């Protein structure tokens, strides 16, 4: 395990843009061009920030950490990267402010049941992954976009993007070096869906839709739910929502 002062493999150069379309797109270009692991692309503002499943991601200039990190090469212990990265974001947020974060499978970071951060990983295995992270820092309530699927929140006005990036580098170094067993154990402790009524819609996965009670995750990082007929369903992809 790395010490808190050791940024580990995420201590590469930072390429900062005042304005760009998407830091993931800039990082992808750098990854293809051979940039070293641990390179970060950051931006004050994005004109075409992207979220999961084709959604957009927007934040006012300077009020969020908008960054994309390159990880290369991808190795066997990175198989649970989509779960390891939100754990790192939780650790970083908790190092910066007096908060306790949870993860909504697979990779939304929640603070008091509101979305604090999101993760978009795009990879060309086994060569590289681009790990895109949007962490809300000081976005006023009335400046969140209309029509969000889930209410959003910010970490607090005292934290700026530069400070947040330092904490994130350390936490990513730690969690991308963790074993799958460590990742699953830590995820279980932060799992916002465990024991909750959930519904799923298999976008891009098996195509199944259904409802059930979330049991947690299995050792491959799949979400496991039990339907009211007692069927155990293992969800590897798609969207899961809380039934309120
Ligand atoms: C999600 O919750 O749907 C994922 C959101 C990821 C947003 C970040 S902001 C920095 C990086 N660049 C992008 O275009 N997207 C990610």
PDB file of N, CA and C in Angstrom, residues 131-235:
ATOM      1  N   UNK A 131      -8.949   7.695 -17.935  1.00  0.00           N
ATOM      2  CA  UNK A 131      -9.837   7.724 -16.770  1.00  0.00           C
ATOM      3  C   UNK A 131     -10.337   9.155 -16.614  1.00  0.00           C
ATOM      4  N   UNK A 132     -11.569   9.405 -17.034  1.00  0.00           N
ATOM      5  CA  UNK A 132     -12.138  10.748 -16.951  1.00  0.00           C
ATOM      6  C   UNK A 132     -12.929  10.913 -15.667  1.00  0.00           C
ATOM      7  N   UNK A 133     -12.672  12.005 -14.967  1.00  0.00           N
ATOM      8  CA  UNK A 133     -13.336  12.245 -13.682  1.00  0.00           C
ATOM      9  C   UNK A 133     -13.846  13.683 -13.640  1.00  0.00           C
ATOM     10  N   UNK A 134     -15.098  13.827 -13.267  1.00  0.00           N
ATOM     11  CA  UNK A 134     -15.669  15.139 -13.000  1.00  0.00           C
ATOM     12  C   UNK A 134     -16.073  15.177 -11.541  1.00  0.00           C
ATOM     13  N   UNK A 135     -15.412  16.031 -10.745  1.00  0.00           N
ATOM     14  CA  UNK A 135     -15.678  16.131  -9.302  1.00  0.00           C
ATOM     15  C   UNK A 135     -16.185  17.546  -9.009  1.00  0.00           C
ATOM     16  N   UNK A 136     -17.435  17.632  -8.590  1.00  0.00           N
ATOM     17  CA  UNK A 136     -18.031  18.952  -8.331  1.00  0.00           C
ATOM     18  C   UNK A 136     -17.438  19.537  -7.053  1.00  0.00           C
ATOM     19  N   UNK A 137     -16.906  20.760  -7.159  1.00  0.00           N
ATOM     20  CA  UNK A 137     -16.252  21.373  -5.999  1.00  0.00           C
ATOM     21  C   UNK A 137     -17.075  22.520  -5.425  1.00  0.00           C
ATOM     22  N   UNK A 138     -17.471  23.444  -6.264  1.00  0.00           N
ATOM     23  CA  UNK A 138     -18.139  24.643  -5.735  1.00  0.00           C
ATOM     24  C   UNK A 138     -19.196  25.143  -6.707  1.00  0.00           C
ATOM     25  N   UNK A 139     -20.019  24.225  -7.184  1.00  0.00           N
ATOM     26  CA  UNK A 139     -21.067  24.603  -8.139  1.00  0.00           C
ATOM     27  C   UNK A 139     -22.309  25.026  -7.355  1.00  0.00           C
ATOM     28  N   UNK A 140     -22.760  26.273  -7.527  1.00  0.00           N
ATOM     29  CA  UNK A 140     -23.977  26.686  -6.820  1.00  0.00           C
ATOM     30  C   UNK A 140     -25.165  25.806  -7.223  1.00  0.00           C
ATOM     31  N   UNK A 141     -26.034  25.545  -6.269  1.00  0.00           N
ATOM     32  CA  UNK A 141     -27.205  24.670  -6.503  1.00  0.00           C
ATOM     33  C   UNK A 141     -27.945  25.038  -7.788  1.00  0.00           C
ATOM     34  N   UNK A 142     -28.110  26.347  -8.002  1.00  0.00           N
ATOM     35  CA  UNK A 142     -28.933  26.763  -9.148  1.00  0.00           C
ATOM     36  C   UNK A 142     -28.164  26.740 -10.463  1.00  0.00           C
ATOM     37  N   UNK A 143     -26.906  26.291 -10.425  1.00  0.00           N
ATOM     38  CA  UNK A 143     -26.143  26.206 -11.686  1.00  0.00           C
ATOM     39  C   UNK A 143     -25.958  24.784 -12.181  1.00  0.00           C
ATOM     40  N   UNK A 144     -26.562  23.822 -11.487  1.00  0.00           N
ATOM     41  CA  UNK A 144     -26.546  22.470 -12.041  1.00  0.00           C
ATOM     42  C   UNK A 144     -27.514  22.432 -13.227  1.00  0.00           C
ATOM     43  N   UNK A 145     -27.166  21.644 -14.255  1.00  0.00           N
ATOM     44  CA  UNK A 145     -28.035  21.599 -15.432  1.00  0.00           C
ATOM     45  C   UNK A 145     -29.436  21.097 -15.070  1.00  0.00           C
ATOM     46  N   UNK A 146     -30.423  21.542 -15.833  1.00  0.00           N
ATOM     47  CA  UNK A 146     -31.783  21.030 -15.655  1.00  0.00           C
ATOM     48  C   UNK A 146     -31.851  19.583 -16.122  1.00  0.00           C
ATOM     49  N   UNK A 147     -32.807  18.858 -15.592  1.00  0.00           N
ATOM     50  CA  UNK A 147     -33.103  17.520 -16.111  1.00  0.00           C
ATOM     51  C   UNK A 147     -32.104  16.459 -15.735  1.00  0.00           C
ATOM     52  N   UNK A 148     -31.339  16.662 -14.645  1.00  0.00           N
ATOM     53  CA  UNK A 148     -30.406  15.613 -14.225  1.00  0.00           C
ATOM     54  C   UNK A 148     -31.188  14.385 -13.787  1.00  0.00           C
ATOM     55  N   UNK A 149     -30.616  13.209 -14.060  1.00  0.00           N
ATOM     56  CA  UNK A 149     -31.270  11.957 -13.642  1.00  0.00           C
ATOM     57  C   UNK A 149     -31.356  11.867 -12.133  1.00  0.00           C
ATOM     58  N   UNK A 150     -30.360  12.448 -11.453  1.00  0.00           N
ATOM     59  CA  UNK A 150     -30.241  12.306 -10.013  1.00  0.00           C
ATOM     60  C   UNK A 150     -29.724  13.631  -9.467  1.00  0.00           C
ATOM     61  N   UNK A 151     -30.168  14.111  -8.289  1.00  0.00           N
ATOM     62  CA  UNK A 151     -29.704  15.400  -7.800  1.00  0.00           C
ATOM     63  C   UNK A 151     -28.185  15.442  -7.608  1.00  0.00           C
ATOM     64  N   UNK A 152     -27.610  16.605  -7.873  1.00  0.00           N
ATOM     65  CA  UNK A 152     -26.154  16.743  -7.786  1.00  0.00           C
ATOM     66  C   UNK A 152     -25.784  17.598  -6.581  1.00  0.00           C
ATOM     67  N   UNK A 153     -24.536  17.490  -6.177  1.00  0.00           N
ATOM     68  CA  UNK A 153     -24.038  18.298  -5.070  1.00  0.00           C
ATOM     69  C   UNK A 153     -22.565  18.602  -5.293  1.00  0.00           C
ATOM     70  N   UNK A 154     -22.004  19.471  -4.448  1.00  0.00           N
ATOM     71  CA  UNK A 154     -20.604  19.864  -4.530  1.00  0.00           C
ATOM     72  C   UNK A 154     -19.906  19.567  -3.216  1.00  0.00           C
ATOM     73  N   UNK A 155     -18.556  19.551  -3.284  1.00  0.00           N
ATOM     74  CA  UNK A 155     -17.780  19.224  -2.087  1.00  0.00           C
ATOM     75  C   UNK A 155     -17.772  20.371  -1.082  1.00  0.00           C
ATOM     76  N   UNK A 156     -17.668  21.597  -1.573  1.00  0.00           N
ATOM     77  CA  UNK A 156     -17.625  22.743  -0.662  1.00  0.00           C
ATOM     78  C   UNK A 156     -16.731  23.814  -1.234  1.00  0.00           C
ATOM     79  N   UNK A 157     -17.004  25.042  -0.860  1.00  0.00           N
ATOM     80  CA  UNK A 157     -16.369  26.174  -1.527  1.00  0.00           C
ATOM     81  C   UNK A 157     -14.895  26.342  -1.193  1.00  0.00           C
ATOM     82  N   UNK A 158     -14.406  25.634  -0.177  1.00  0.00           N
ATOM     83  CA  UNK A 158     -13.019  25.854   0.255  1.00  0.00           C
ATOM     84  C   UNK A 158     -12.002  25.110  -0.614  1.00  0.00           C
ATOM     85  N   UNK A 159     -12.444  24.222  -1.457  1.00  0.00           N
ATOM     86  CA  UNK A 159     -11.509  23.370  -2.207  1.00  0.00           C
ATOM     87  C   UNK A 159     -11.460  23.793  -3.679  1.00  0.00           C
ATOM     88  N   UNK A 160     -10.247  24.000  -4.182  1.00  0.00           N
ATOM     89  CA  UNK A 160     -10.079  24.349  -5.592  1.00  0.00           C
ATOM     90  C   UNK A 160      -9.573  23.167  -6.400  1.00  0.00           C
ATOM     91  N   UNK A 161      -9.639  23.271  -7.741  1.00  0.00           N
ATOM     92  CA  UNK A 161      -9.241  22.153  -8.600  1.00  0.00           C
ATOM     93  C   UNK A 161      -7.792  21.701  -8.412  1.00  0.00           C
ATOM     94  N   UNK A 162      -6.857  22.637  -8.164  1.00  0.00           N
ATOM     95  CA  UNK A 162      -5.444  22.234  -8.034  1.00  0.00           C
ATOM     96  C   UNK A 162      -5.244  21.342  -6.809  1.00  0.00           C
ATOM     97  N   UNK A 163      -5.849  21.755  -5.697  1.00  0.00           N
ATOM     98  CA  UNK A 163      -5.752  20.982  -4.452  1.00  0.00           C
ATOM     99  C   UNK A 163      -6.429  19.617  -4.629  1.00  0.00           C
ATOM    100  N   UNK A 164      -7.560  19.632  -5.310  1.00  0.00           N
ATOM    101  CA  UNK A 164      -8.285  18.373  -5.522  1.00  0.00           C
ATOM    102  C   UNK A 164      -7.467  17.415  -6.387  1.00  0.00           C
ATOM    103  N   UNK A 165      -6.747  17.978  -7.368  1.00  0.00           N
ATOM    104  CA  UNK A 165      -5.950  17.115  -8.254  1.00  0.00           C
ATOM    105  C   UNK A 165      -4.823  16.425  -7.485  1.00  0.00           C
ATOM    106  N   UNK A 166      -4.204  17.127  -6.551  1.00  0.00           N
ATOM    107  CA  UNK A 166      -3.135  16.514  -5.742  1.00  0.00           C
ATOM    108  C   UNK A 166      -3.690  15.312  -4.979  1.00  0.00           C
ATOM    109  N   UNK A 167      -4.831  15.505  -4.339  1.00  0.00           N
ATOM    110  CA  UNK A 167      -5.444  14.405  -3.570  1.00  0.00           C
ATOM    111  C   UNK A 167      -5.838  13.252  -4.483  1.00  0.00           C
ATOM    112  N   UNK A 168      -6.327  13.587  -5.665  1.00  0.00           N
ATOM    113  CA  UNK A 168      -6.758  12.531  -6.589  1.00  0.00           C
ATOM    114  C   UNK A 168      -5.570  11.726  -7.116  1.00  0.00           C
ATOM    115  N   UNK A 169      -4.474  12.382  -7.387  1.00  0.00           N
ATOM    116  CA  UNK A 169      -3.277  11.654  -7.859  1.00  0.00           C
ATOM    117  C   UNK A 169      -2.862  10.596  -6.829  1.00  0.00           C
ATOM    118  N   UNK A 170      -2.831  11.001  -5.562  1.00  0.00           N
ATOM    119  CA  UNK A 170      -2.423  10.070  -4.504  1.00  0.00           C
ATOM    120  C   UNK A 170      -3.398   8.897  -4.432  1.00  0.00           C
ATOM    121  N   UNK A 171      -4.688   9.214  -4.442  1.00  0.00           N
ATOM    122  CA  UNK A 171      -5.699   8.159  -4.277  1.00  0.00           C
ATOM    123  C   UNK A 171      -5.746   7.228  -5.487  1.00  0.00           C
ATOM    124  N   UNK A 172      -5.586   7.779  -6.687  1.00  0.00           N
ATOM    125  CA  UNK A 172      -5.568   6.913  -7.875  1.00  0.00           C
ATOM    126  C   UNK A 172      -4.355   5.994  -7.853  1.00  0.00           C
ATOM    127  N   UNK A 173      -3.226   6.526  -7.402  1.00  0.00           N
ATOM    128  CA  UNK A 173      -2.032   5.679  -7.295  1.00  0.00           C
ATOM    129  C   UNK A 173      -2.291   4.496  -6.388  1.00  0.00           C
ATOM    130  N   UNK A 174      -2.953   4.765  -5.286  1.00  0.00           N
ATOM    131  CA  UNK A 174      -3.239   3.692  -4.333  1.00  0.00           C
ATOM    132  C   UNK A 174      -4.225   2.674  -4.920  1.00  0.00           C
ATOM    133  N   UNK A 175      -5.351   3.154  -5.462  1.00  0.00           N
ATOM    134  CA  UNK A 175      -6.403   2.208  -5.838  1.00  0.00           C
ATOM    135  C   UNK A 175      -6.153   1.500  -7.157  1.00  0.00           C
ATOM    136  N   UNK A 176      -5.375   2.086  -8.057  1.00  0.00           N
ATOM    137  CA  UNK A 176      -5.076   1.348  -9.284  1.00  0.00           C
ATOM    138  C   UNK A 176      -4.000   0.297  -9.046  1.00  0.00           C
ATOM    139  N   UNK A 177      -3.325   0.348  -7.879  1.00  0.00           N
ATOM    140  CA  UNK A 177      -2.354  -0.695  -7.525  1.00  0.00           C
ATOM    141  C   UNK A 177      -2.993  -1.781  -6.660  1.00  0.00           C
ATOM    142  N   UNK A 178      -4.233  -1.590  -6.260  1.00  0.00           N
ATOM    143  CA  UNK A 178      -4.881  -2.540  -5.346  1.00  0.00           C
ATOM    144  C   UNK A 178      -5.260  -3.825  -6.077  1.00  0.00           C
ATOM    145  N   UNK A 179      -5.347  -4.912  -5.330  1.00  0.00           N
ATOM    146  CA  UNK A 179      -5.780  -6.177  -5.923  1.00  0.00           C
ATOM    147  C   UNK A 179      -7.305  -6.174  -6.060  1.00  0.00           C
ATOM    148  N   UNK A 180      -7.848  -7.036  -6.940  1.00  0.00           N
ATOM    149  CA  UNK A 180      -9.305  -7.135  -7.052  1.00  0.00           C
ATOM    150  C   UNK A 180      -9.981  -7.449  -5.708  1.00  0.00           C
ATOM    151  N   UNK A 181      -9.340  -8.263  -4.882  1.00  0.00           N
ATOM    152  CA  UNK A 181      -9.944  -8.594  -3.578  1.00  0.00           C
ATOM    153  C   UNK A 181     -10.055  -7.334  -2.702  1.00  0.00           C
ATOM    154  N   UNK A 182      -8.997  -6.518  -2.723  1.00  0.00           N
ATOM    155  CA  UNK A 182      -9.036  -5.260  -1.954  1.00  0.00           C
ATOM    156  C   UNK A 182     -10.120  -4.327  -2.500  1.00  0.00           C
ATOM    157  N   UNK A 183     -10.233  -4.285  -3.818  1.00  0.00           N
ATOM    158  CA  UNK A 183     -11.223  -3.386  -4.434  1.00  0.00           C
ATOM    159  C   UNK A 183     -12.638  -3.829  -4.061  1.00  0.00           C
ATOM    160  N   UNK A 184     -12.912  -5.123  -4.182  1.00  0.00           N
ATOM    161  CA  UNK A 184     -14.263  -5.610  -3.866  1.00  0.00           C
ATOM    162  C   UNK A 184     -14.601  -5.335  -2.399  1.00  0.00           C
ATOM    163  N   UNK A 185     -13.650  -5.596  -1.505  1.00  0.00           N
ATOM    164  CA  UNK A 185     -13.895  -5.369  -0.075  1.00  0.00           C
ATOM    165  C   UNK A 185     -14.197  -3.908   0.221  1.00  0.00           C
ATOM    166  N   UNK A 186     -13.423  -3.019  -0.371  1.00  0.00           N
ATOM    167  CA  UNK A 186     -13.639  -1.586  -0.117  1.00  0.00           C
ATOM    168  C   UNK A 186     -14.929  -1.103  -0.768  1.00  0.00           C
ATOM    169  N   UNK A 187     -15.240  -1.675  -1.928  1.00  0.00           N
ATOM    170  CA  UNK A 187     -16.471  -1.265  -2.608  1.00  0.00           C
ATOM    171  C   UNK A 187     -17.690  -1.654  -1.776  1.00  0.00           C
ATOM    172  N   UNK A 188     -17.637  -2.846  -1.214  1.00  0.00           N
ATOM    173  CA  UNK A 188     -18.766  -3.298  -0.385  1.00  0.00           C
ATOM    174  C   UNK A 188     -19.030  -2.330   0.762  1.00  0.00           C
ATOM    175  N   UNK A 189     -17.943  -1.782   1.326  1.00  0.00           N
ATOM    176  CA  UNK A 189     -18.100  -0.863   2.458  1.00  0.00           C
ATOM    177  C   UNK A 189     -18.694   0.479   2.026  1.00  0.00           C
ATOM    178  N   UNK A 190     -18.644   0.769   0.717  1.00  0.00           N
ATOM    179  CA  UNK A 190     -19.152   2.063   0.230  1.00  0.00           C
ATOM    180  C   UNK A 190     -20.369   1.890  -0.674  1.00  0.00           C
ATOM    181  N   UNK A 191     -20.892   0.695  -0.780  1.00  0.00           N
ATOM    182  CA  UNK A 191     -21.936   0.378  -1.761  1.00  0.00           C
ATOM    183  C   UNK A 191     -23.261   1.032  -1.365  1.00  0.00           C
ATOM    184  N   UNK A 192     -23.671   2.025  -2.154  1.00  0.00           N
ATOM    185  CA  UNK A 192     -24.902   2.765  -1.836  1.00  0.00           C
ATOM    186  C   UNK A 192     -26.158   1.956  -2.137  1.00  0.00           C
ATOM    187  N   UNK A 193     -26.045   0.900  -2.939  1.00  0.00           N
ATOM    188  CA  UNK A 193     -27.237   0.167  -3.374  1.00  0.00           C
ATOM    189  C   UNK A 193     -27.518  -1.072  -2.531  1.00  0.00           C
ATOM    190  N   UNK A 194     -26.561  -1.511  -1.741  1.00  0.00           N
ATOM    191  CA  UNK A 194     -26.725  -2.779  -1.018  1.00  0.00           C
ATOM    192  C   UNK A 194     -27.981  -2.748  -0.142  1.00  0.00           C
ATOM    193  N   UNK A 195     -28.838  -3.782  -0.323  1.00  0.00           N
ATOM    194  CA  UNK A 195     -30.064  -3.895   0.463  1.00  0.00           C
ATOM    195  C   UNK A 195     -31.194  -2.994  -0.006  1.00  0.00           C
ATOM    196  N   UNK A 196     -30.965  -2.276  -1.114  1.00  0.00           N
ATOM    197  CA  UNK A 196     -31.977  -1.318  -1.585  1.00  0.00           C
ATOM    198  C   UNK A 196     -32.754  -1.914  -2.752  1.00  0.00           C
ATOM    199  N   UNK A 197     -33.974  -1.421  -2.942  1.00  0.00           N
ATOM    200  CA  UNK A 197     -34.786  -1.810  -4.092  1.00  0.00           C
ATOM    201  C   UNK A 197     -34.244  -1.119  -5.332  1.00  0.00           C
ATOM    202  N   UNK A 198     -33.938  -1.905  -6.348  1.00  0.00           N
ATOM    203  CA  UNK A 198     -33.350  -1.331  -7.564  1.00  0.00           C
ATOM    204  C   UNK A 198     -34.101  -1.820  -8.799  1.00  0.00           C
ATOM    205  N   UNK A 199     -33.961  -1.062  -9.861  1.00  0.00           N
ATOM    206  CA  UNK A 199     -34.483  -1.465 -11.166  1.00  0.00           C
ATOM    207  C   UNK A 199     -33.348  -1.380 -12.157  1.00  0.00           C
ATOM    208  N   UNK A 200     -33.364  -2.261 -13.171  1.00  0.00           N
ATOM    209  CA  UNK A 200     -32.272  -2.221 -14.147  1.00  0.00           C
ATOM    210  C   UNK A 200     -32.817  -2.296 -15.560  1.00  0.00           C
ATOM    211  N   UNK A 201     -31.998  -1.753 -16.433  1.00  0.00           N
ATOM    212  CA  UNK A 201     -32.361  -1.682 -17.846  1.00  0.00           C
ATOM    213  C   UNK A 201     -31.084  -1.975 -18.605  1.00  0.00           C
ATOM    214  N   UNK A 202     -31.027  -3.116 -19.242  1.00  0.00           N
ATOM    215  CA  UNK A 202     -29.758  -3.620 -19.764  1.00  0.00           C
ATOM    216  C   UNK A 202     -29.246  -2.939 -21.000  1.00  0.00           C
ATOM    217  N   UNK A 203     -29.004  -1.657 -20.921  1.00  0.00           N
ATOM    218  CA  UNK A 203     -28.417  -0.935 -22.044  1.00  0.00           C
ATOM    219  C   UNK A 203     -27.051  -1.527 -22.373  1.00  0.00           C
ATOM    220  N   UNK A 204     -26.891  -2.026 -23.579  1.00  0.00           N
ATOM    221  CA  UNK A 204     -25.582  -2.519 -24.010  1.00  0.00           C
ATOM    222  C   UNK A 204     -25.166  -3.829 -23.362  1.00  0.00           C
ATOM    223  N   UNK A 205     -25.975  -4.366 -22.479  1.00  0.00           N
ATOM    224  CA  UNK A 205     -25.610  -5.620 -21.836  1.00  0.00           C
ATOM    225  C   UNK A 205     -26.498  -6.736 -22.335  1.00  0.00           C
ATOM    226  N   UNK A 206     -27.105  -7.459 -21.409  1.00  0.00           N
ATOM    227  CA  UNK A 206     -27.923  -8.599 -21.797  1.00  0.00           C
ATOM    228  C   UNK A 206     -29.261  -8.157 -22.395  1.00  0.00           C
ATOM    229  N   UNK A 207     -29.594  -6.884 -22.252  1.00  0.00           N
ATOM    230  CA  UNK A 207     -30.870  -6.408 -22.759  1.00  0.00           C
ATOM    231  C   UNK A 207     -32.007  -6.636 -21.783  1.00  0.00           C
ATOM    232  N   UNK A 208     -31.734  -7.190 -20.612  1.00  0.00           N
ATOM    233  CA  UNK A 208     -32.809  -7.480 -19.669  1.00  0.00           C
ATOM    234  C   UNK A 208     -33.215  -6.228 -18.896  1.00  0.00           C
ATOM    235  N   UNK A 209     -34.494  -6.220 -18.527  1.00  0.00           N
ATOM    236  CA  UNK A 209     -35.014  -5.199 -17.627  1.00  0.00           C
ATOM    237  C   UNK A 209     -35.569  -5.922 -16.434  1.00  0.00           C
ATOM    238  N   UNK A 210     -35.560  -5.315 -15.288  1.00  0.00           N
ATOM    239  CA  UNK A 210     -36.157  -5.969 -14.133  1.00  0.00           C
ATOM    240  C   UNK A 210     -36.052  -5.134 -12.878  1.00  0.00           C
ATOM    241  N   UNK A 211     -36.532  -5.724 -11.796  1.00  0.00           N
ATOM    242  CA  UNK A 211     -36.512  -5.075 -10.483  1.00  0.00           C
ATOM    243  C   UNK A 211     -36.142  -6.104  -9.435  1.00  0.00           C
ATOM    244  N   UNK A 212     -35.565  -5.657  -8.352  1.00  0.00           N
ATOM    245  CA  UNK A 212     -35.225  -6.584  -7.283  1.00  0.00           C
ATOM    246  C   UNK A 212     -34.559  -5.852  -6.133  1.00  0.00           C
ATOM    247  N   UNK A 213     -34.014  -6.651  -5.213  1.00  0.00           N
ATOM    248  CA  UNK A 213     -33.282  -6.086  -4.083  1.00  0.00           C
ATOM    249  C   UNK A 213     -31.794  -6.342  -4.325  1.00  0.00           C
ATOM    250  N   UNK A 214     -30.982  -5.302  -4.173  1.00  0.00           N
ATOM    251  CA  UNK A 214     -29.547  -5.427  -4.434  1.00  0.00           C
ATOM    252  C   UNK A 214     -28.866  -6.172  -3.284  1.00  0.00           C
ATOM    253  N   UNK A 215     -28.129  -7.217  -3.633  1.00  0.00           N
ATOM    254  CA  UNK A 215     -27.385  -7.989  -2.624  1.00  0.00           C
ATOM    255  C   UNK A 215     -25.973  -7.473  -2.439  1.00  0.00           C
ATOM    256  N   UNK A 216     -25.463  -6.773  -3.433  1.00  0.00           N
ATOM    257  CA  UNK A 216     -24.071  -6.305  -3.391  1.00  0.00           C
ATOM    258  C   UNK A 216     -23.391  -6.622  -4.707  1.00  0.00           C
ATOM    259  N   UNK A 217     -22.064  -6.782  -4.660  1.00  0.00           N
ATOM    260  CA  UNK A 217     -21.326  -7.105  -5.881  1.00  0.00           C
ATOM    261  C   UNK A 217     -20.624  -8.445  -5.693  1.00  0.00           C
ATOM    262  N   UNK A 218     -20.350  -9.102  -6.837  1.00  0.00           N
ATOM    263  CA  UNK A 218     -19.615 -10.360  -6.756  1.00  0.00           C
ATOM    264  C   UNK A 218     -18.125 -10.096  -7.000  1.00  0.00           C
ATOM    265  N   UNK A 219     -17.332 -11.183  -7.036  1.00  0.00           N
ATOM    266  CA  UNK A 219     -15.879 -10.968  -7.120  1.00  0.00           C
ATOM    267  C   UNK A 219     -15.416 -10.496  -8.488  1.00  0.00           C
ATOM    268  N   UNK A 220     -16.325 -10.479  -9.462  1.00  0.00           N
ATOM    269  CA  UNK A 220     -15.960  -9.902 -10.762  1.00  0.00           C
ATOM    270  C   UNK A 220     -16.463  -8.468 -10.908  1.00  0.00           C
ATOM    271  N   UNK A 221     -17.070  -7.963  -9.835  1.00  0.00           N
ATOM    272  CA  UNK A 221     -17.551  -6.583  -9.851  1.00  0.00           C
ATOM    273  C   UNK A 221     -18.945  -6.426 -10.404  1.00  0.00           C
ATOM    274  N   UNK A 222     -19.617  -7.550 -10.707  1.00  0.00           N
ATOM    275  CA  UNK A 222     -20.997  -7.458 -11.185  1.00  0.00           C
ATOM    276  C   UNK A 222     -21.931  -7.140 -10.024  1.00  0.00           C
ATOM    277  N   UNK A 223     -23.016  -6.418 -10.319  1.00  0.00           N
ATOM    278  CA  UNK A 223     -24.026  -6.159  -9.297  1.00  0.00           C
ATOM    279  C   UNK A 223     -24.959  -7.365  -9.225  1.00  0.00           C
ATOM    280  N   UNK A 224     -25.236  -7.815  -8.017  1.00  0.00           N
ATOM    281  CA  UNK A 224     -26.106  -8.978  -7.844  1.00  0.00           C
ATOM    282  C   UNK A 224     -27.411  -8.522  -7.189  1.00  0.00           C
ATOM    283  N   UNK A 225     -28.531  -8.911  -7.810  1.00  0.00           N
ATOM    284  CA  UNK A 225     -29.842  -8.542  -7.264  1.00  0.00           C
ATOM    285  C   UNK A 225     -30.730  -9.776  -7.242  1.00  0.00           C
ATOM    286  N   UNK A 226     -31.695  -9.784  -6.339  1.00  0.00           N
ATOM    287  CA  UNK A 226     -32.645 -10.888  -6.228  1.00  0.00           C
ATOM    288  C   UNK A 226     -34.034 -10.346  -6.544  1.00  0.00           C
ATOM    289  N   UNK A 227     -34.711 -10.985  -7.503  1.00  0.00           N
ATOM    290  CA  UNK A 227     -36.049 -10.525  -7.897  1.00  0.00           C
ATOM    291  C   UNK A 227     -37.089 -11.054  -6.908  1.00  0.00           C
ATOM    292  N   UNK A 228     -38.325 -10.606  -7.017  1.00  0.00           N
ATOM    293  CA  UNK A 228     -39.341 -11.073  -6.066  1.00  0.00           C
ATOM    294  C   UNK A 228     -39.751 -12.524  -6.304  1.00  0.00           C
ATOM    295  N   UNK A 229     -39.304 -13.140  -7.426  1.00  0.00           N
ATOM    296  CA  UNK A 229     -39.517 -14.583  -7.608  1.00  0.00           C
ATOM    297  C   UNK A 229     -38.317 -15.389  -7.106  1.00  0.00           C
ATOM    298  N   UNK A 230     -37.335 -14.692  -6.522  1.00  0.00           N
ATOM    299  CA  UNK A 230     -36.183 -15.381  -5.949  1.00  0.00           C
ATOM    300  C   UNK A 230     -35.046 -15.600  -6.912  1.00  0.00           C
ATOM    301  N   UNK A 231     -35.193 -15.123  -8.135  1.00  0.00           N
ATOM    302  CA  UNK A 231     -34.107 -15.304  -9.126  1.00  0.00           C
ATOM    303  C   UNK A 231     -32.954 -14.350  -8.799  1.00  0.00           C
ATOM    304  N   UNK A 232     -31.712 -14.894  -8.822  1.00  0.00           N
ATOM    305  CA  UNK A 232     -30.520 -14.055  -8.621  1.00  0.00           C
ATOM    306  C   UNK A 232     -30.018 -13.602  -9.978  1.00  0.00           C
ATOM    307  N   UNK A 233     -29.896 -12.299 -10.135  1.00  0.00           N
ATOM    308  CA  UNK A 233     -29.487 -11.732 -11.421  1.00  0.00           C
ATOM    309  C   UNK A 233     -28.138 -11.052 -11.233  1.00  0.00           C
ATOM    310  N   UNK A 234     -27.222 -11.345 -12.157  1.00  0.00           N
ATOM    311  CA  UNK A 234     -25.895 -10.731 -12.097  1.00  0.00           C
ATOM    312  C   UNK A 234     -25.804  -9.717 -13.232  1.00  0.00           C
ATOM    313  N   UNK A 235     -25.598  -8.458 -12.883  1.00  0.00           N
ATOM    314  CA  UNK A 235     -25.628  -7.395 -13.881  1.00  0.00           C
ATOM    315  C   UNK A 235     -24.213  -6.898 -14.143  1.00  0.00           C
TER     316      UNK A 235
END
